[in-house]
């Protein structure tokens, strides 16, 4: 059953009743589906709501809400029990939601202001509060010196107090209204549009303020070009932050509440649940944490001064109850701890069950795909001799090609100088026998000569080497530690056609049956000829065009992923293999980049993969 999204027609609903349609219990996280909801499911750049779902026998503290095929999942920790068909009361954290609405409407006002000033420019994407980012990306250039004018126009739109309205419409109606859709939207579903005053409507699924006069002060902060889109960052300020201390005092004298009883209830329920979880886990020092002078209860109790006089009495009663509940729960710890020493029949605390990290999942999938065609997964050291990382790969000391790898060197004595170099027989300098410099592997190509040695220089060789690599680099598409996978095939009569067939096999199995590979001439020291490898874009099917416009995902129809080529004779020689008898191909590239290009994933900053952010990682 689909969940009715009440917030689409009334974004000011703070509380509502609903019926539980379905419940899934996964260890500590409970997922609740309802017949209708006021909780905003994350999407359209707006973060999910948090809050509580209270039934007669239990309460879910909602920590994330997401949309899944028409159904909305409310995820969180459950205390007590909830059952199908229970009637429950939903309360959202209104302060947070209102801030999200401010950010979202501000994004639309910014979009409108830009359209008013620069004709034919429109926003194609935006984020309003997710991971603390607020921006709109525009299709055409916006110059930094245009920002003051945009700022003025925003202020005009807000000062004009324009009504903001929303409406559900069909695709045909959208067409008839002549509304420009900046991006592709599902054709089989009705759409929601929003309009600011009499300006043309735009598609929107988020929660909006009722009038631009309600907007907190919006400031346009910067503009940056990113892959041919112009990203304008903005922020909003709570008006209180701008107001003088006198005006806040005046507000208090006028008895305008800064915190509502509803918000206090949300915080109180969260606190009670946290205590219960801590008690269940047997965490130490709970008394100080909750009931100490600067403990969580006193922090909550302090907010009573910000509650309006009409609700203050009820708030006081609520706080008394919370304190009693915390005290009772903490008493249980002491008895529990005493008992646990002797009561061996008590059930244990269930561990939180996670899942494999997305990069590990990707590595396993890559391994499976290559194993299907006879490759063997191997793994070689990530701290290795310079010999394997560079020199055996046709890059003698001081060769300029080494500069492409921003190498971390390991500070151990270099014994190279003790060794005579014999250019006719590079294996004489084999460092596991004679020493040399030590580096953190900059690529998985270090496995090539190691594998030839492991196989006693006797093909056929067919390996896939997946390992950590390190380089001095850090930005949205690079991390200092990352993973690469490397393929190597050596046998008699191996040709470029075998390489191309292998790349196509991978493309079709990893990305989808219609994806193709393409190789372009390039240069690597360890292959001849060398290529760069591209895969066709699964969104535009390699055409670079979606609905008559440039494909936003790839811009050109293809994604560049890595390098490949026919193994250089000097590399074969370094591994003791006769290049007159055998040939081979190799390829290698980054696991993270390969993974983030998968259909359905939209990760624009690979550093997120290593941010240890559970909420982010749980999505995969
Ligand atoms: N090792 C290269 C790098 O990290 C990638 C590469 C290119 C690997 C060509 C190969 C190859 O095996 O044949 O940039």
CSV table of C-alpha atoms in Angstrom, one decimal, residues 52 57 63 79-80 140 157 194 199 202 274 278 292-293 314 322 392 429 471 487 512 577 598:
chain,number,residue,atom,x,y,z
A,52,UNK,CA,8.4,10.4,17.1
A,57,UNK,CA,2.2,0.4,23.7
A,63,UNK,CA,15.9,9.0,12.8
A,79,UNK,CA,10.8,1.2,22.7
A,80,UNK,CA,7.8,-1.0,23.7
A,140,UNK,CA,24.8,28.8,-17.9
A,157,UNK,CA,11.0,38.9,-4.0
A,194,UNK,CA,5.1,25.1,-7.1
A,199,UNK,CA,6.0,33.6,-11.9
A,202,UNK,CA,8.5,24.8,-11.5
A,274,UNK,CA,18.6,7.0,25.0
A,278,UNK,CA,22.3,2.8,27.6
A,292,UNK,CA,24.6,15.0,37.0
A,293,UNK,CA,24.7,18.8,37.4
A,314,UNK,CA,2.4,21.3,31.4
A,322,UNK,CA,10.9,12.4,32.6
A,392,UNK,CA,60.4,-3.6,-13.3
A,429,UNK,CA,68.8,-6.0,-9.4
A,471,UNK,CA,49.0,8.8,-3.5
A,487,UNK,CA,44.1,-7.5,-14.7
A,512,UNK,CA,24.4,-3.5,-17.6
A,577,UNK,CA,59.3,-14.3,-19.8
A,598,UNK,CA,27.1,2.4,-11.3
